[in-house]
Short mmCIF file of C-alpha atoms in Angstrom, two decimals:
data_model
loop_
_atom_site.label_atom_id
_atom_site.label_comp_id
_atom_site.label_asym_id
_atom_site.label_seq_id
_atom_site.Cartn_x
_atom_site.Cartn_y
_atom_site.Cartn_z
CA MET A 212 11.47 31.33 -33.34
CA LYS A 213 8.68 33.70 -34.39
CA THR A 214 8.43 34.99 -30.81
CA VAL A 215 12.16 35.76 -30.67
CA THR A 216 11.99 37.51 -34.05
CA LEU A 217 9.02 39.58 -32.91
CA ARG A 218 10.82 40.62 -29.71
CA ILE A 219 13.90 41.67 -31.70
CA ALA A 220 11.77 43.64 -34.15
CA THR A 221 9.95 45.37 -31.30
CA LEU A 222 13.26 46.26 -29.62
CA ILE A 223 14.63 47.69 -32.86
CA PHE A 224 11.45 49.73 -33.32
CA VAL A 225 11.60 51.16 -29.81
CA VAL A 226 15.28 52.06 -30.08
CA SER A 227 14.87 53.63 -33.53
CA THR A 228 11.91 55.69 -32.34
CA VAL A 229 13.81 57.01 -29.34
CA ILE A 230 16.89 57.79 -31.46
CA SER A 231 14.69 59.56 -34.02
CA ALA A 232 13.03 61.69 -31.36
CA HIS A 233 16.38 62.48 -29.77
CA ALA A 234 17.88 63.43 -33.13
CA GLN A 235 15.05 65.91 -33.73
CA GLY A 236 15.61 67.54 -30.35
CA THR A 237 12.61 66.25 -28.38
CA LEU A 238 12.42 63.31 -26.03
CA PHE A 239 9.59 62.47 -23.63
CA GLU A 240 10.02 60.87 -20.21
CA ILE A 241 7.63 59.97 -17.38
CA LYS A 242 9.39 61.27 -14.27
CA ASP A 243 7.15 59.72 -11.56
CA GLY A 244 3.73 58.27 -10.78
CA LEU A 245 4.27 54.88 -12.42
CA ASP A 246 6.26 52.01 -10.89
CA ASN A 247 5.71 49.49 -13.69
CA TYR A 248 8.93 49.96 -15.69
CA ALA A 249 7.82 47.95 -18.73
CA LEU A 250 4.53 49.88 -19.00
CA LYS A 251 6.37 53.15 -18.46
CA ARG A 252 8.66 52.39 -21.40
CA ILE A 253 5.68 51.53 -23.63
CA MET A 254 3.94 54.81 -22.78
CA GLU A 255 7.12 56.84 -23.29
CA ASN A 256 7.70 55.13 -26.62
CA ASN A 257 4.15 55.88 -27.76
CA VAL A 258 4.49 59.58 -26.88
CA ASN A 259 7.87 59.77 -28.61
CA THR A 260 6.25 58.14 -31.64
CA LEU A 261 3.57 60.87 -31.54
CA ILE A 262 6.28 63.54 -31.38
CA SER A 263 8.21 62.05 -34.29
CA SER A 264 5.02 61.66 -36.34
CA PHE A 265 4.10 65.32 -35.83
CA LYS A 266 7.58 66.54 -36.72
CA MET A 267 7.70 64.45 -39.89
CA ALA A 268 4.19 65.52 -40.90
CA VAL A 269 5.19 69.19 -40.59
CA ILE A 270 8.30 68.62 -42.69
CA GLU A 271 6.35 66.72 -45.38
CA ASN A 272 3.29 68.98 -45.15
CA LYS A 273 1.06 65.93 -44.70
CA LYS A 274 -1.12 64.55 -41.94
CA PRO A 275 0.77 62.46 -39.33
CA LYS A 276 1.18 58.74 -39.87
CA LEU A 277 -0.25 57.05 -36.79
CA SER A 278 -0.16 53.30 -36.21
CA LYS A 279 -2.75 51.21 -34.38
CA ASP A 280 0.23 49.67 -32.57
CA ASN A 281 0.59 52.93 -30.63
CA PHE A 282 -2.84 54.59 -30.82
CA THR A 283 -6.46 53.51 -30.56
CA VAL A 284 -8.72 54.10 -33.55
CA ASP A 285 -10.52 56.89 -31.66
CA ALA A 286 -7.20 58.58 -30.85
CA ILE A 287 -6.11 58.45 -34.49
CA GLU A 288 -9.41 59.92 -35.67
CA GLY A 289 -9.31 62.64 -33.01
CA ILE A 290 -5.72 63.68 -33.83
CA GLU A 291 -6.48 63.77 -37.55
CA GLU A 292 -9.48 66.03 -36.90
CA MET A 293 -7.30 68.37 -34.83
CA TRP A 294 -4.74 68.38 -37.64
CA LYS A 295 -7.37 69.56 -40.15
CA SER A 296 -7.75 72.70 -38.04
CA SER A 297 -4.04 73.20 -37.41
CA ALA A 298 -0.78 71.33 -37.86
CA MET A 299 1.10 70.88 -34.57
CA ASN A 300 4.75 70.63 -33.65
CA PHE A 301 6.67 70.11 -30.44
CA PRO A 302 9.29 72.57 -29.20
CA ILE A 303 12.90 71.44 -29.18
CA THR A 304 13.28 70.35 -25.58
CA GLU A 305 13.20 67.37 -23.26
CA LEU A 306 9.66 66.79 -22.03
CA LYS A 307 9.02 65.33 -18.60
CA SER A 308 5.67 64.70 -16.96
CA ARG A 309 4.27 62.80 -14.02
CA CYS A 310 1.82 59.98 -14.67
CA LEU A 311 -1.72 60.22 -13.26
CA ASN A 312 -4.11 57.32 -12.69
CA THR A 313 -7.58 57.65 -14.21
CA SER A 314 -10.68 55.45 -14.19
CA THR A 315 -9.81 54.08 -17.64
CA GLY A 316 -6.01 54.01 -17.53
CA TYR A 317 -3.37 56.71 -17.26
CA GLN A 318 -2.75 60.32 -18.19
CA VAL A 319 0.12 62.78 -18.66
CA ARG A 320 -0.45 66.53 -18.72
CA GLY A 321 1.24 69.79 -19.59
CA ILE A 322 2.95 68.63 -22.80
CA PRO A 323 3.91 71.82 -24.72
CA VAL A 324 2.92 71.99 -28.39
CA ASP A 325 2.85 74.70 -31.05
CA MET A 326 -0.42 75.20 -32.98
CA LEU A 327 0.99 76.39 -36.29
CA GLU A 328 -2.24 77.99 -37.56
CA ALA A 329 -2.61 80.14 -34.45
CA ASP A 330 -1.34 83.70 -34.13
CA LYS A 331 2.22 83.82 -32.84
CA ALA A 332 1.15 85.05 -29.41
CA GLU A 333 -1.28 82.11 -29.02
CA GLU A 334 0.77 79.43 -30.74
CA ARG A 335 2.24 77.71 -27.67
CA GLN A 336 -0.32 75.53 -25.90
CA GLU A 337 -0.29 72.31 -23.86
CA LEU A 338 -1.68 68.83 -24.45
CA THR A 339 -3.16 66.16 -22.23
CA ILE A 340 -2.50 62.60 -23.38
CA ASP A 341 -4.64 59.68 -22.17
CA PHE A 342 -3.61 56.02 -22.23
CA GLN A 343 -5.39 52.70 -21.96
CA LYS A 344 -4.22 50.35 -19.23
CA ASP A 345 -1.92 48.66 -21.77
CA GLY A 346 -0.15 51.96 -22.49
CA LYS A 347 -1.68 52.65 -25.91
CA ILE A 348 -2.64 56.31 -26.47
CA SER A 349 -6.43 56.64 -26.34
CA ALA A 350 -6.95 60.42 -26.63
CA VAL A 351 -5.15 63.74 -27.09
CA SER A 352 -6.73 67.04 -26.05
CA VAL A 353 -5.75 70.66 -25.45
CA ALA A 354 -4.98 71.02 -21.74
CA ILE A 355 -5.73 73.56 -19.03
CA GLU A 356 -2.74 74.89 -17.10
CA MET A 357 -1.10 72.34 -14.78
CA HIS A 358 -1.22 74.68 -11.75
CA ARG A 359 -4.97 75.17 -12.26
CA TYR A 360 -5.47 71.40 -12.47
CA ASP A 361 -3.62 70.95 -9.17
CA MET A 362 -5.76 73.66 -7.52
CA ILE A 363 -9.03 72.09 -8.67
CA MET A 364 -8.05 68.62 -7.48
CA ALA A 365 -6.71 69.92 -4.14
CA GLU A 366 -10.21 71.14 -3.26
CA LYS A 367 -11.67 67.60 -3.21
CA SER A 368 -13.87 66.74 -0.20
CA ASN A 369 -13.76 62.94 -0.64
CA GLU A 370 -12.83 60.28 -3.19
CA VAL A 371 -16.14 60.55 -5.07
CA ASP A 372 -15.69 64.31 -5.33
CA TYR A 373 -12.08 63.75 -6.49
CA SER A 374 -13.26 61.37 -9.23
CA ARG A 375 -15.91 63.83 -10.41
CA ARG A 376 -13.41 66.70 -10.44
CA GLN A 377 -11.04 64.62 -12.53
CA PHE A 378 -13.90 63.89 -14.93
CA ILE A 379 -14.82 67.60 -15.07
CA VAL A 380 -11.27 68.61 -15.98
CA ASP A 381 -11.18 65.97 -18.73
CA PHE A 382 -14.65 67.04 -19.83
CA VAL A 383 -13.67 70.73 -20.02
CA GLU A 384 -10.52 69.89 -21.98
CA ASN A 385 -12.47 67.70 -24.42
CA PHE A 386 -15.13 70.41 -24.65
CA ARG A 387 -12.47 72.97 -25.56
CA THR A 388 -10.76 70.61 -28.00
CA ALA A 389 -14.12 69.93 -29.70
CA TYR A 390 -14.09 73.53 -30.93
CA ASN A 391 -10.55 73.15 -32.25
CA LYS A 392 -11.55 69.91 -33.99
CA LYS A 393 -14.93 71.31 -35.10
CA ASP A 394 -16.42 68.19 -33.55
CA MET A 395 -20.19 68.61 -33.91
CA LYS A 396 -20.84 65.04 -32.76
CA MET A 397 -19.19 65.62 -29.40
CA LEU A 398 -20.86 69.01 -28.87
CA ASN A 399 -24.25 67.51 -29.71
CA SER A 400 -23.75 64.68 -27.23
CA VAL A 401 -22.76 66.78 -24.21
CA PHE A 402 -25.79 69.07 -24.17
CA SER A 403 -29.17 67.98 -22.94
CA ASP A 404 -31.91 68.38 -25.53
CA LYS A 405 -33.52 70.77 -23.07
CA ALA A 406 -30.28 72.50 -22.21
CA LEU A 407 -30.65 76.10 -21.09
CA ILE A 408 -28.46 78.07 -23.49
CA ILE A 409 -27.72 81.80 -23.32
CA THR A 410 -25.38 83.51 -25.80
CA GLY A 411 -24.07 87.02 -26.44
CA LYS A 412 -25.53 87.29 -23.04
CA LEU A 413 -26.51 83.59 -23.12
CA VAL A 414 -27.68 80.58 -21.05
CA LYS A 415 -28.08 76.95 -22.22
CA GLU A 416 -30.04 74.01 -20.83
CA LYS A 417 -29.57 70.42 -21.93
CA PRO A 418 -31.99 67.57 -22.91
CA ASN A 419 -32.95 64.55 -20.82
CA SER A 420 -33.66 66.81 -17.86
CA ASP A 421 -37.15 65.50 -17.24
CA ILE A 422 -36.61 65.46 -13.46
CA THR A 423 -34.58 68.65 -13.04
CA LYS A 424 -35.91 72.06 -13.99
CA MET A 425 -33.77 75.16 -13.77
CA THR A 426 -35.01 78.75 -13.74
CA LEU A 427 -32.90 81.85 -14.11
CA ASN A 428 -33.24 84.20 -11.15
CA ASN A 429 -30.56 86.70 -12.21
CA ASN A 430 -32.04 89.51 -14.30
CA ARG A 431 -29.16 91.98 -14.18
CA VAL A 432 -28.41 91.46 -17.89
CA VAL A 433 -30.59 91.00 -20.96
CA TYR A 434 -29.94 87.57 -22.45
CA ILE A 435 -30.71 85.86 -25.76
CA LYS A 436 -32.07 82.35 -25.25
CA GLN A 437 -31.54 79.69 -27.92
CA THR A 438 -32.54 76.08 -28.30
CA LYS A 439 -29.87 73.43 -28.51
CA MET A 440 -30.54 72.99 -32.24
CA GLN A 441 -30.33 76.74 -32.90
CA TYR A 442 -27.03 76.97 -31.09
CA LEU A 443 -25.51 73.95 -32.84
CA GLU A 444 -26.67 75.17 -36.26
CA LYS A 445 -24.93 78.48 -35.61
CA LEU A 446 -21.75 76.62 -34.64
CA ARG A 447 -22.00 74.44 -37.74
CA ASN A 448 -21.99 77.53 -39.94
CA ILE A 449 -19.04 79.01 -38.04
CA PHE A 450 -17.07 75.78 -38.44
CA LYS A 451 -17.87 75.65 -42.14
CA ASN A 452 -16.60 79.16 -42.81
CA THR A 453 -13.58 79.24 -40.48
CA LYS A 454 -10.24 77.54 -41.00
CA TYR A 455 -8.92 77.70 -37.45
CA ILE A 456 -10.69 78.28 -34.14
CA ASN A 457 -8.60 78.89 -31.06
CA VAL A 458 -10.57 78.54 -27.83
CA LYS A 459 -8.70 79.05 -24.54
CA PHE A 460 -9.99 78.64 -20.99
CA GLU A 461 -8.52 80.38 -17.95
CA ASP A 462 -9.37 80.84 -14.25
CA ILE A 463 -11.36 77.60 -14.08
CA GLU A 464 -13.31 77.07 -10.85
CA VAL A 465 -15.28 73.93 -9.91
CA THR A 466 -18.03 74.10 -7.27
CA GLN A 467 -20.21 71.33 -5.83
CA HIS A 468 -23.84 72.23 -5.11
CA PRO A 469 -24.40 72.58 -1.33
CA LYS A 470 -27.66 70.60 -1.42
CA TYR A 471 -27.43 68.33 -4.48
CA ASP A 472 -23.96 66.77 -4.39
CA ASP A 473 -24.37 65.35 -7.91
CA ILE A 474 -24.66 68.85 -9.41
CA TYR A 475 -21.50 70.85 -10.16
CA GLY A 476 -20.88 74.34 -11.47
CA VAL A 477 -17.89 75.22 -13.63
CA ASN A 478 -16.90 78.86 -14.09
CA LEU A 479 -14.15 79.91 -16.47
CA LYS A 480 -12.95 82.76 -18.62
CA GLN A 481 -13.14 81.96 -22.33
CA TYR A 482 -11.02 83.45 -25.10
CA TRP A 483 -12.51 82.87 -28.56
CA HIS A 484 -10.27 83.75 -31.51
CA THR A 485 -10.71 83.07 -35.23
CA SER A 486 -9.29 84.73 -38.33
CA ASN A 487 -12.22 87.16 -38.51
CA TYR A 488 -13.63 87.41 -34.99
CA GLN A 489 -12.57 87.36 -31.37
CA ASP A 490 -14.12 87.92 -27.97
CA VAL A 491 -13.57 87.31 -24.26
CA GLY A 492 -16.28 86.32 -21.83
CA TYR A 493 -17.29 84.29 -18.82
CA LEU A 494 -18.64 80.79 -19.38
CA PHE A 495 -20.72 78.87 -16.83
CA LEU A 496 -21.58 75.17 -17.12
CA MET A 497 -23.91 73.26 -14.80
CA ILE A 498 -23.04 69.55 -15.01
CA ASP A 499 -25.41 66.84 -13.79
CA PHE A 500 -23.83 63.62 -12.43
CA ARG A 501 -27.05 61.76 -11.63
CA ASP A 502 -26.06 59.29 -14.32
CA PRO A 503 -22.36 58.94 -13.35
CA LYS A 504 -21.47 57.21 -16.62
CA ASN A 505 -23.09 59.90 -18.76
CA PRO A 506 -22.90 63.32 -17.07
CA ILE A 507 -24.60 66.05 -19.07
CA ILE A 508 -24.64 69.85 -19.27
CA GLN A 509 -27.97 71.12 -18.00
CA VAL A 510 -27.08 74.82 -18.26
CA ARG A 511 -24.54 76.71 -20.34
CA THR A 512 -24.30 80.50 -20.13
CA TRP A 513 -21.99 83.06 -21.62
CA GLN A 514 -21.61 86.74 -20.83
CA PRO A 515 -19.06 89.27 -22.03
CA ASP A 516 -16.29 90.46 -19.77
CA LYS A 517 -17.79 93.96 -19.96
CA ASP A 518 -21.29 95.11 -18.97
CA ASP A 519 -23.56 97.38 -21.00
CA LYS A 520 -21.68 100.43 -19.65
CA GLY A 521 -18.31 99.11 -20.80
CA ASN A 522 -17.13 98.18 -17.32
CA VAL A 523 -15.11 95.01 -16.95
CA VAL A 524 -17.03 92.31 -15.08
CA THR A 525 -14.82 91.14 -12.23
CA LYS A 526 -17.15 90.68 -9.26
CA LYS A 527 -18.22 87.10 -8.66
CA GLU A 528 -21.79 88.21 -7.97
CA ASP A 529 -21.96 89.65 -11.51
CA VAL A 530 -21.12 86.29 -13.12
CA PHE A 531 -23.51 83.34 -13.46
CA ARG A 532 -22.86 80.67 -10.86
CA LEU A 533 -24.70 77.78 -9.21
CA GLY A 534 -26.54 80.27 -7.02
CA SER A 535 -28.00 81.98 -10.11
CA PHE A 536 -30.30 79.00 -10.70
CA ARG A 537 -33.06 77.37 -8.70
CA ILE A 538 -33.13 73.56 -9.01
CA VAL A 539 -36.49 71.84 -8.64
CA ARG A 540 -36.64 68.05 -8.32
#
């Protein structure tokens, strides 16, 4: 009897959630990539619950009410941290996305959302939503463009390379979202203690690189070198004194090292915008996959999109890349 009652209650909950989402003008659907109908319905319901929770939170001017029935504890904590930086709302539309398989479950991408603290021109962004194998939402992050994701994955050379590229995309999205969430714990964990860090005209190196040593062989620009702790302390002060940080990545390129296939370079254009400061520059990350379960950033560099003469940097040879560093093992 209890089982029947539970099934009826679950059915009522699912139907009411879908009706609620529909009534507010937004309904999510997985269009392909998943054959398991029951699991598909669970995942759709959980996303529609997320949508309804955001809409209600905006109306009530409160943080969203998220249940452990639909979200993992980590997902709830992550969403609440994002909400502290900016409330979010979904546009009035029907949302459709294909389902992707990941090493830990499933993923949907390209879900449009409005960051209400952002300037109007930067308000519309996209989310990536990750699921456990049971369909429960395990993470939400700010996404890169879907066409760029497809380009990066299309360049795979084999299944291992494909898996690493998928990890890198997730990593970059979580890295970007960490700034929006002001997540010092995540930023501390991804950099090696010996990370090579350059800012303003900057390069970073990460800890735990006892085997790999990297030396800069590009001296075209004067750079300021910081330790990991110096860099994180600077970020901590920025987070403390800034309500909303909008970090956007564009033109993302992923390159595998020609000799060391467990070393990857990531180049991207970064837009940094807060209420009192903004800049545009080129970011380079060297990611080490020697420990496949715990890849780390060995090098992080940043350079402005203009050189010391005011010329826009557009040539690939003028931007830090894998070839800018000599790896000694």
